[in-house]
Amino acid sequence: MSQVTQLIHQYLRHNKRFPHVFCPGCGHGIVLGSLVRSVHNAGLSKDEVCLVAGIGCSGRMAVYVDFNTVHTTHGRALTFATGIKMANPELTVICVMGDGDALSIGGNHLIHAARRNVGITALILNNNIYGMTGGQCSSTTPMGARSMTTPHGQLENTFDIAELAKVAGANYVARSTAFHAKMMDAQITAALTRPGFSLVEAFSPCHTQYGRKNKFRTVVDMYQDLKTRSMPMDKWNETDPAKRGDKFPVGVFVERDEPGLEERYAAMSAGLRAKEVSA
């Protein structure tokens, strides 16, 4: 049995909920594979992992993986994940969200989870649109792009997820794409093994709702676009901003080792108990 087949049988609930809901060419399946490999590479048992997911295409991951799982409400996945981590700090808590789930309806929770630096790994699948609920514009839909709610082009500025998490206080922030699966494996593995709040943004093509409305003839064109427009972080930093054009950086944005909120809370509690005993 190949390693891929072994991982499928070990980590996925392969006896139900399949065939999966993802459209042909969707990058979410690639991200799911990367997540499974990363958990395996980090040496975590399934009982040590809790995966929390919101609503949307990415939310189906909570159904497919054979971990402790919670399928929560739209935009509120991080609040559930925070409660789980604070109640049981020994768990490795992963929170899977889409761009609309995390940045639009859930944006307030994202910035405060990063500010608190709570020990959660946030995995945001950014397909630049609301994929499951009809193709509406999200807060990451590029300016000028078309969607069901912006048929003549998107007019608003967009959030840069990685930069937002960085300035909000996250310990670890990285970005990759569904085209760069090995890079994604390394980033998620690193995120799972670091203290504090970690965020990995994964660009994941949605040809059904985004690609067809924005002149991508096939999903292959979308993957080719990710390949040609992405730029490694070191090269990005060396390039004159005026010459970057429409490219975007991939790689690690920030790495810190500050203790997570759950660690600081445990230290405070231990100190208070020590004072009570000495009194």
PDB file of N, CA and C in Angstrom, residues 200-278:
ATOM      1  N   VAL A 200      -1.627  30.308   8.444  1.00  0.00           N
ATOM      2  CA  VAL A 200      -1.156  29.941   7.110  1.00  0.00           C
ATOM      3  C   VAL A 200      -2.259  30.266   6.121  1.00  0.00           C
ATOM      4  N   GLU A 201      -1.970  31.158   5.186  1.00  0.00           N
ATOM      5  CA  GLU A 201      -2.913  31.503   4.131  1.00  0.00           C
ATOM      6  C   GLU A 201      -2.576  30.667   2.900  1.00  0.00           C
ATOM      7  N   ALA A 202      -3.581  29.993   2.360  1.00  0.00           N
ATOM      8  CA  ALA A 202      -3.383  29.161   1.180  1.00  0.00           C
ATOM      9  C   ALA A 202      -4.296  29.662   0.060  1.00  0.00           C
ATOM     10  N   PHE A 203      -3.707  30.198  -0.999  1.00  0.00           N
ATOM     11  CA  PHE A 203      -4.499  30.579  -2.164  1.00  0.00           C
ATOM     12  C   PHE A 203      -5.000  29.310  -2.838  1.00  0.00           C
ATOM     13  N   SER A 204      -6.312  29.220  -3.005  1.00  0.00           N
ATOM     14  CA  SER A 204      -6.941  28.006  -3.520  1.00  0.00           C
ATOM     15  C   SER A 204      -7.927  28.365  -4.626  1.00  0.00           C
ATOM     16  N   PRO A 205      -7.666  27.980  -5.866  1.00  0.00           N
ATOM     17  CA  PRO A 205      -8.518  28.408  -6.985  1.00  0.00           C
ATOM     18  C   PRO A 205      -9.962  27.915  -6.875  1.00  0.00           C
ATOM     19  N   CYS A 206     -10.900  28.795  -7.197  1.00  0.00           N
ATOM     20  CA  CYS A 206     -12.311  28.440  -7.329  1.00  0.00           C
ATOM     21  C   CYS A 206     -12.743  28.791  -8.742  1.00  0.00           C
ATOM     22  N   HIS A 207     -12.676  27.809  -9.626  1.00  0.00           N
ATOM     23  CA  HIS A 207     -13.024  28.096 -11.022  1.00  0.00           C
ATOM     24  C   HIS A 207     -14.533  28.226 -11.195  1.00  0.00           C
ATOM     25  N   THR A 208     -15.285  27.492 -10.397  1.00  0.00           N
ATOM     26  CA  THR A 208     -16.741  27.488 -10.540  1.00  0.00           C
ATOM     27  C   THR A 208     -17.343  28.872 -10.327  1.00  0.00           C
ATOM     28  N   GLN A 209     -16.927  29.550  -9.253  1.00  0.00           N
ATOM     29  CA  GLN A 209     -17.538  30.835  -8.918  1.00  0.00           C
ATOM     30  C   GLN A 209     -16.674  32.032  -9.285  1.00  0.00           C
ATOM     31  N   TYR A 210     -15.350  31.873  -9.260  1.00  0.00           N
ATOM     32  CA  TYR A 210     -14.467  33.014  -9.526  1.00  0.00           C
ATOM     33  C   TYR A 210     -13.846  32.959 -10.926  1.00  0.00           C
ATOM     34  N   GLY A 211     -13.286  31.816 -11.260  1.00  0.00           N
ATOM     35  CA  GLY A 211     -12.533  31.721 -12.508  1.00  0.00           C
ATOM     36  C   GLY A 211     -13.351  32.029 -13.746  1.00  0.00           C
ATOM     37  N   ARG A 212     -14.517  31.447 -13.848  1.00  0.00           N
ATOM     38  CA  ARG A 212     -15.337  31.621 -15.056  1.00  0.00           C
ATOM     39  C   ARG A 212     -15.818  33.052 -15.226  1.00  0.00           C
ATOM     40  N   LYS A 213     -15.982  33.757 -14.120  1.00  0.00           N
ATOM     41  CA  LYS A 213     -16.446  35.148 -14.193  1.00  0.00           C
ATOM     42  C   LYS A 213     -15.299  36.118 -14.498  1.00  0.00           C
ATOM     43  N   ASN A 214     -14.055  35.620 -14.390  1.00  0.00           N
ATOM     44  CA  ASN A 214     -12.908  36.506 -14.529  1.00  0.00           C
ATOM     45  C   ASN A 214     -11.942  36.042 -15.620  1.00  0.00           C
ATOM     46  N   LYS A 215     -12.526  35.495 -16.678  1.00  0.00           N
ATOM     47  CA  LYS A 215     -11.831  35.202 -17.936  1.00  0.00           C
ATOM     48  C   LYS A 215     -10.727  34.151 -17.834  1.00  0.00           C
ATOM     49  N   PHE A 216     -10.849  33.244 -16.868  1.00  0.00           N
ATOM     50  CA  PHE A 216      -9.981  32.077 -16.856  1.00  0.00           C
ATOM     51  C   PHE A 216     -10.713  30.972 -17.615  1.00  0.00           C
ATOM     52  N   ARG A 217     -10.172  30.549 -18.724  1.00  0.00           N
ATOM     53  CA  ARG A 217     -10.868  29.570 -19.561  1.00  0.00           C
ATOM     54  C   ARG A 217     -10.975  28.214 -18.888  1.00  0.00           C
ATOM     55  N   THR A 218      -9.918  27.814 -18.194  1.00  0.00           N
ATOM     56  CA  THR A 218      -9.915  26.527 -17.495  1.00  0.00           C
ATOM     57  C   THR A 218      -9.292  26.704 -16.120  1.00  0.00           C
ATOM     58  N   VAL A 219      -9.471  25.693 -15.265  1.00  0.00           N
ATOM     59  CA  VAL A 219      -8.864  25.754 -13.937  1.00  0.00           C
ATOM     60  C   VAL A 219      -7.345  25.658 -14.041  1.00  0.00           C
ATOM     61  N   VAL A 220      -6.859  25.019 -15.103  1.00  0.00           N
ATOM     62  CA  VAL A 220      -5.409  24.953 -15.311  1.00  0.00           C
ATOM     63  C   VAL A 220      -4.834  26.361 -15.447  1.00  0.00           C
ATOM     64  N   ASP A 221      -5.582  27.241 -16.107  1.00  0.00           N
ATOM     65  CA  ASP A 221      -5.132  28.629 -16.234  1.00  0.00           C
ATOM     66  C   ASP A 221      -5.002  29.301 -14.878  1.00  0.00           C
ATOM     67  N   MET A 222      -5.864  28.930 -13.946  1.00  0.00           N
ATOM     68  CA  MET A 222      -5.801  29.524 -12.622  1.00  0.00           C
ATOM     69  C   MET A 222      -4.551  29.064 -11.862  1.00  0.00           C
ATOM     70  N   TYR A 223      -4.210  27.790 -12.005  1.00  0.00           N
ATOM     71  CA  TYR A 223      -2.990  27.303 -11.369  1.00  0.00           C
ATOM     72  C   TYR A 223      -1.754  27.921 -12.024  1.00  0.00           C
ATOM     73  N   GLN A 224      -1.804  28.097 -13.335  1.00  0.00           N
ATOM     74  CA  GLN A 224      -0.699  28.741 -14.020  1.00  0.00           C
ATOM     75  C   GLN A 224      -0.540  30.186 -13.550  1.00  0.00           C
ATOM     76  N   ASP A 225      -1.665  30.833 -13.273  1.00  0.00           N
ATOM     77  CA  ASP A 225      -1.637  32.206 -12.774  1.00  0.00           C
ATOM     78  C   ASP A 225      -0.977  32.263 -11.397  1.00  0.00           C
ATOM     79  N   LEU A 226      -1.281  31.297 -10.530  1.00  0.00           N
ATOM     80  CA  LEU A 226      -0.649  31.245  -9.214  1.00  0.00           C
ATOM     81  C   LEU A 226       0.860  31.029  -9.345  1.00  0.00           C
ATOM     82  N   LYS A 227       1.238  30.210 -10.297  1.00  0.00           N
ATOM     83  CA  LYS A 227       2.660  29.932 -10.514  1.00  0.00           C
ATOM     84  C   LYS A 227       3.410  31.177 -10.981  1.00  0.00           C
ATOM     85  N   THR A 228       2.841  31.881 -11.955  1.00  0.00           N
ATOM     86  CA  THR A 228       3.557  32.996 -12.577  1.00  0.00           C
ATOM     87  C   THR A 228       3.513  34.272 -11.732  1.00  0.00           C
ATOM     88  N   ARG A 229       2.451  34.457 -10.929  1.00  0.00           N
ATOM     89  CA  ARG A 229       2.337  35.706 -10.162  1.00  0.00           C
ATOM     90  C   ARG A 229       2.952  35.620  -8.773  1.00  0.00           C
ATOM     91  N   SER A 230       3.216  34.428  -8.266  1.00  0.00           N
ATOM     92  CA  SER A 230       3.802  34.299  -6.935  1.00  0.00           C
ATOM     93  C   SER A 230       5.302  34.589  -6.985  1.00  0.00           C
ATOM     94  N   MET A 231       5.817  35.139  -5.899  1.00  0.00           N
ATOM     95  CA  MET A 231       7.229  35.500  -5.821  1.00  0.00           C
ATOM     96  C   MET A 231       7.756  35.116  -4.439  1.00  0.00           C
ATOM     97  N   PRO A 232       8.850  34.364  -4.369  1.00  0.00           N
ATOM     98  CA  PRO A 232       9.421  34.008  -3.058  1.00  0.00           C
ATOM     99  C   PRO A 232       9.717  35.253  -2.220  1.00  0.00           C
ATOM    100  N   MET A 233       9.583  35.120  -0.920  1.00  0.00           N
ATOM    101  CA  MET A 233       9.686  36.268  -0.039  1.00  0.00           C
ATOM    102  C   MET A 233      11.012  37.019  -0.161  1.00  0.00           C
ATOM    103  N   ASP A 234      12.126  36.275  -0.276  1.00  0.00           N
ATOM    104  CA  ASP A 234      13.416  36.959  -0.366  1.00  0.00           C
ATOM    105  C   ASP A 234      13.518  37.794  -1.638  1.00  0.00           C
ATOM    106  N   LYS A 235      13.007  37.249  -2.741  1.00  0.00           N
ATOM    107  CA  LYS A 235      13.025  37.996  -3.995  1.00  0.00           C
ATOM    108  C   LYS A 235      12.072  39.189  -3.928  1.00  0.00           C
ATOM    109  N   TRP A 236      10.928  38.998  -3.288  1.00  0.00           N
ATOM    110  CA  TRP A 236       9.954  40.080  -3.123  1.00  0.00           C
ATOM    111  C   TRP A 236      10.570  41.259  -2.376  1.00  0.00           C
ATOM    112  N   ASN A 237      11.293  40.959  -1.304  1.00  0.00           N
ATOM    113  CA  ASN A 237      11.906  42.022  -0.506  1.00  0.00           C
ATOM    114  C   ASN A 237      12.995  42.758  -1.272  1.00  0.00           C
ATOM    115  N   GLU A 238      13.644  42.077  -2.202  1.00  0.00           N
ATOM    116  CA  GLU A 238      14.712  42.693  -2.984  1.00  0.00           C
ATOM    117  C   GLU A 238      14.202  43.481  -4.184  1.00  0.00           C
ATOM    118  N   THR A 239      12.939  43.269  -4.561  1.00  0.00           N
ATOM    119  CA  THR A 239      12.391  43.884  -5.768  1.00  0.00           C
ATOM    120  C   THR A 239      11.827  45.266  -5.474  1.00  0.00           C
ATOM    121  N   ASP A 240      12.129  46.205  -6.322  1.00  0.00           N
ATOM    122  CA  ASP A 240      11.579  47.557  -6.224  1.00  0.00           C
ATOM    123  C   ASP A 240      10.054  47.471  -6.273  1.00  0.00           C
ATOM    124  N   PRO A 241       9.335  48.052  -5.286  1.00  0.00           N
ATOM    125  CA  PRO A 241       7.873  47.994  -5.288  1.00  0.00           C
ATOM    126  C   PRO A 241       7.251  48.427  -6.614  1.00  0.00           C
ATOM    127  N   ALA A 242       7.891  49.356  -7.300  1.00  0.00           N
ATOM    128  CA  ALA A 242       7.357  49.826  -8.574  1.00  0.00           C
ATOM    129  C   ALA A 242       7.442  48.755  -9.660  1.00  0.00           C
ATOM    130  N   LYS A 243       8.266  47.728  -9.429  1.00  0.00           N
ATOM    131  CA  LYS A 243       8.458  46.682 -10.435  1.00  0.00           C
ATOM    132  C   LYS A 243       7.771  45.358 -10.073  1.00  0.00           C
ATOM    133  N   ARG A 244       7.058  45.345  -8.954  1.00  0.00           N
ATOM    134  CA  ARG A 244       6.393  44.109  -8.535  1.00  0.00           C
ATOM    135  C   ARG A 244       5.152  43.800  -9.361  1.00  0.00           C
ATOM    136  N   GLY A 245       4.531  44.823  -9.906  1.00  0.00           N
ATOM    137  CA  GLY A 245       3.342  44.620 -10.730  1.00  0.00           C
ATOM    138  C   GLY A 245       2.228  43.945  -9.973  1.00  0.00           C
ATOM    139  N   ASP A 246       1.646  42.901 -10.572  1.00  0.00           N
ATOM    140  CA  ASP A 246       0.525  42.199  -9.943  1.00  0.00           C
ATOM    141  C   ASP A 246       0.973  40.952  -9.197  1.00  0.00           C
ATOM    142  N   LYS A 247       2.261  40.830  -8.935  1.00  0.00           N
ATOM    143  CA  LYS A 247       2.756  39.648  -8.227  1.00  0.00           C
ATOM    144  C   LYS A 247       2.456  39.747  -6.738  1.00  0.00           C
ATOM    145  N   PHE A 248       2.568  38.637  -6.051  1.00  0.00           N
ATOM    146  CA  PHE A 248       2.340  38.604  -4.605  1.00  0.00           C
ATOM    147  C   PHE A 248       3.392  37.698  -3.963  1.00  0.00           C
ATOM    148  N   PRO A 249       3.758  37.972  -2.703  1.00  0.00           N
ATOM    149  CA  PRO A 249       4.797  37.175  -2.052  1.00  0.00           C
ATOM    150  C   PRO A 249       4.259  35.885  -1.440  1.00  0.00           C
ATOM    151  N   VAL A 250       5.082  34.842  -1.493  1.00  0.00           N
ATOM    152  CA  VAL A 250       4.788  33.588  -0.793  1.00  0.00           C
ATOM    153  C   VAL A 250       5.989  33.245   0.070  1.00  0.00           C
ATOM    154  N   GLY A 251       5.726  32.654   1.198  1.00  0.00           N
ATOM    155  CA  GLY A 251       6.786  32.317   2.129  1.00  0.00           C
ATOM    156  C   GLY A 251       6.379  32.661   3.546  1.00  0.00           C
ATOM    157  N   VAL A 252       7.343  32.846   4.411  1.00  0.00           N
ATOM    158  CA  VAL A 252       7.099  33.143   5.823  1.00  0.00           C
ATOM    159  C   VAL A 252       7.225  34.637   6.052  1.00  0.00           C
ATOM    160  N   PHE A 253       6.195  35.250   6.618  1.00  0.00           N
ATOM    161  CA  PHE A 253       6.157  36.683   6.877  1.00  0.00           C
ATOM    162  C   PHE A 253       6.716  37.038   8.247  1.00  0.00           C
ATOM    163  N   VAL A 254       6.467  36.191   9.233  1.00  0.00           N
ATOM    164  CA  VAL A 254       6.947  36.488  10.582  1.00  0.00           C
ATOM    165  C   VAL A 254       7.081  35.186  11.354  1.00  0.00           C
ATOM    166  N   GLU A 255       8.111  35.124  12.209  1.00  0.00           N
ATOM    167  CA  GLU A 255       8.343  33.991  13.101  1.00  0.00           C
ATOM    168  C   GLU A 255       8.735  34.535  14.470  1.00  0.00           C
ATOM    169  N   ARG A 256       7.891  34.303  15.439  1.00  0.00           N
ATOM    170  CA  ARG A 256       8.194  34.692  16.810  1.00  0.00           C
ATOM    171  C   ARG A 256       7.902  33.512  17.731  1.00  0.00           C
ATOM    172  N   ASP A 257       8.445  33.577  18.930  1.00  0.00           N
ATOM    173  CA  ASP A 257       8.253  32.490  19.893  1.00  0.00           C
ATOM    174  C   ASP A 257       7.663  32.980  21.208  1.00  0.00           C
ATOM    175  N   GLU A 258       6.831  34.010  21.119  1.00  0.00           N
ATOM    176  CA  GLU A 258       6.184  34.527  22.329  1.00  0.00           C
ATOM    177  C   GLU A 258       5.208  33.480  22.879  1.00  0.00           C
ATOM    178  N   PRO A 259       5.084  33.369  24.190  1.00  0.00           N
ATOM    179  CA  PRO A 259       4.155  32.376  24.759  1.00  0.00           C
ATOM    180  C   PRO A 259       2.710  32.693  24.399  1.00  0.00           C
ATOM    181  N   GLY A 260       1.931  31.657  24.195  1.00  0.00           N
ATOM    182  CA  GLY A 260       0.529  31.825  23.857  1.00  0.00           C
ATOM    183  C   GLY A 260      -0.298  32.255  25.061  1.00  0.00           C
ATOM    184  N   LEU A 261      -1.507  32.703  24.791  1.00  0.00           N
ATOM    185  CA  LEU A 261      -2.402  33.153  25.858  1.00  0.00           C
ATOM    186  C   LEU A 261      -2.632  32.053  26.883  1.00  0.00           C
ATOM    187  N   GLU A 262      -2.801  30.815  26.427  1.00  0.00           N
ATOM    188  CA  GLU A 262      -3.063  29.718  27.348  1.00  0.00           C
ATOM    189  C   GLU A 262      -1.866  29.482  28.276  1.00  0.00           C
ATOM    190  N   GLU A 263      -0.652  29.720  27.778  1.00  0.00           N
ATOM    191  CA  GLU A 263       0.538  29.584  28.622  1.00  0.00           C
ATOM    192  C   GLU A 263       0.594  30.696  29.663  1.00  0.00           C
ATOM    193  N   ARG A 264       0.292  31.915  29.243  1.00  0.00           N
ATOM    194  CA  ARG A 264       0.320  33.042  30.176  1.00  0.00           C
ATOM    195  C   ARG A 264      -0.762  32.883  31.244  1.00  0.00           C
ATOM    196  N   TYR A 265      -1.916  32.360  30.832  1.00  0.00           N
ATOM    197  CA  TYR A 265      -3.017  32.132  31.779  1.00  0.00           C
ATOM    198  C   TYR A 265      -2.636  31.060  32.805  1.00  0.00           C
ATOM    199  N   ALA A 266      -1.995  29.986  32.327  1.00  0.00           N
ATOM    200  CA  ALA A 266      -1.585  28.911  33.236  1.00  0.00           C
ATOM    201  C   ALA A 266      -0.553  29.417  34.232  1.00  0.00           C
ATOM    202  N   ALA A 267       0.374  30.273  33.765  1.00  0.00           N
ATOM    203  CA  ALA A 267       1.390  30.820  34.668  1.00  0.00           C
ATOM    204  C   ALA A 267       0.758  31.719  35.721  1.00  0.00           C
ATOM    205  N   MET A 268      -0.215  32.526  35.320  1.00  0.00           N
ATOM    206  CA  MET A 268      -0.902  33.390  36.270  1.00  0.00           C
ATOM    207  C   MET A 268      -1.659  32.562  37.300  1.00  0.00           C
ATOM    208  N   SER A 269      -2.347  31.522  36.845  1.00  0.00           N
ATOM    209  CA  SER A 269      -3.114  30.672  37.759  1.00  0.00           C
ATOM    210  C   SER A 269      -2.197  29.988  38.761  1.00  0.00           C
ATOM    211  N   ALA A 270      -1.054  29.506  38.277  1.00  0.00           N
ATOM    212  CA  ALA A 270      -0.106  28.844  39.177  1.00  0.00           C
ATOM    213  C   ALA A 270       0.417  29.818  40.222  1.00  0.00           C
ATOM    214  N   GLY A 271       0.665  31.062  39.803  1.00  0.00           N
ATOM    215  CA  GLY A 271       1.133  32.072  40.744  1.00  0.00           C
ATOM    216  C   GLY A 271       0.104  32.391  41.817  1.00  0.00           C
ATOM    217  N   LEU A 272      -1.146  32.475  41.408  1.00  0.00           N
ATOM    218  CA  LEU A 272      -2.224  32.759  42.367  1.00  0.00           C
ATOM    219  C   LEU A 272      -2.405  31.607  43.353  1.00  0.00           C
ATOM    220  N   ARG A 273      -2.302  30.371  42.853  1.00  0.00           N
ATOM    221  CA  ARG A 273      -2.436  29.222  43.755  1.00  0.00           C
ATOM    222  C   ARG A 273      -1.291  29.187  44.756  1.00  0.00           C
ATOM    223  N   ALA A 274      -0.092  29.558  44.274  1.00  0.00           N
ATOM    224  CA  ALA A 274       1.069  29.574  45.178  1.00  0.00           C
ATOM    225  C   ALA A 274       0.882  30.600  46.280  1.00  0.00           C
ATOM    226  N   LYS A 275       0.309  31.730  45.953  1.00  0.00           N
ATOM    227  CA  LYS A 275       0.056  32.775  46.951  1.00  0.00           C
ATOM    228  C   LYS A 275      -0.955  32.313  47.981  1.00  0.00           C
ATOM    229  N   GLU A 276      -2.002  31.571  47.499  1.00  0.00           N
ATOM    230  CA  GLU A 276      -3.020  31.072  48.422  1.00  0.00           C
ATOM    231  C   GLU A 276      -2.422  30.077  49.416  1.00  0.00           C
ATOM    232  N   VAL A 277      -1.532  29.228  48.890  1.00  0.00           N
ATOM    233  CA  VAL A 277      -0.908  28.211  49.774  1.00  0.00           C
ATOM    234  C   VAL A 277      -0.031  28.896  50.799  1.00  0.00           C
ATOM    235  N   SER A 278       0.766  29.870  50.374  1.00  0.00           N
ATOM    236  CA  SER A 278       1.683  30.549  51.296  1.00  0.00           C
ATOM    237  C   SER A 278       0.951  31.405  52.323  1.00  0.00           C
TER     238      SER A 278
END
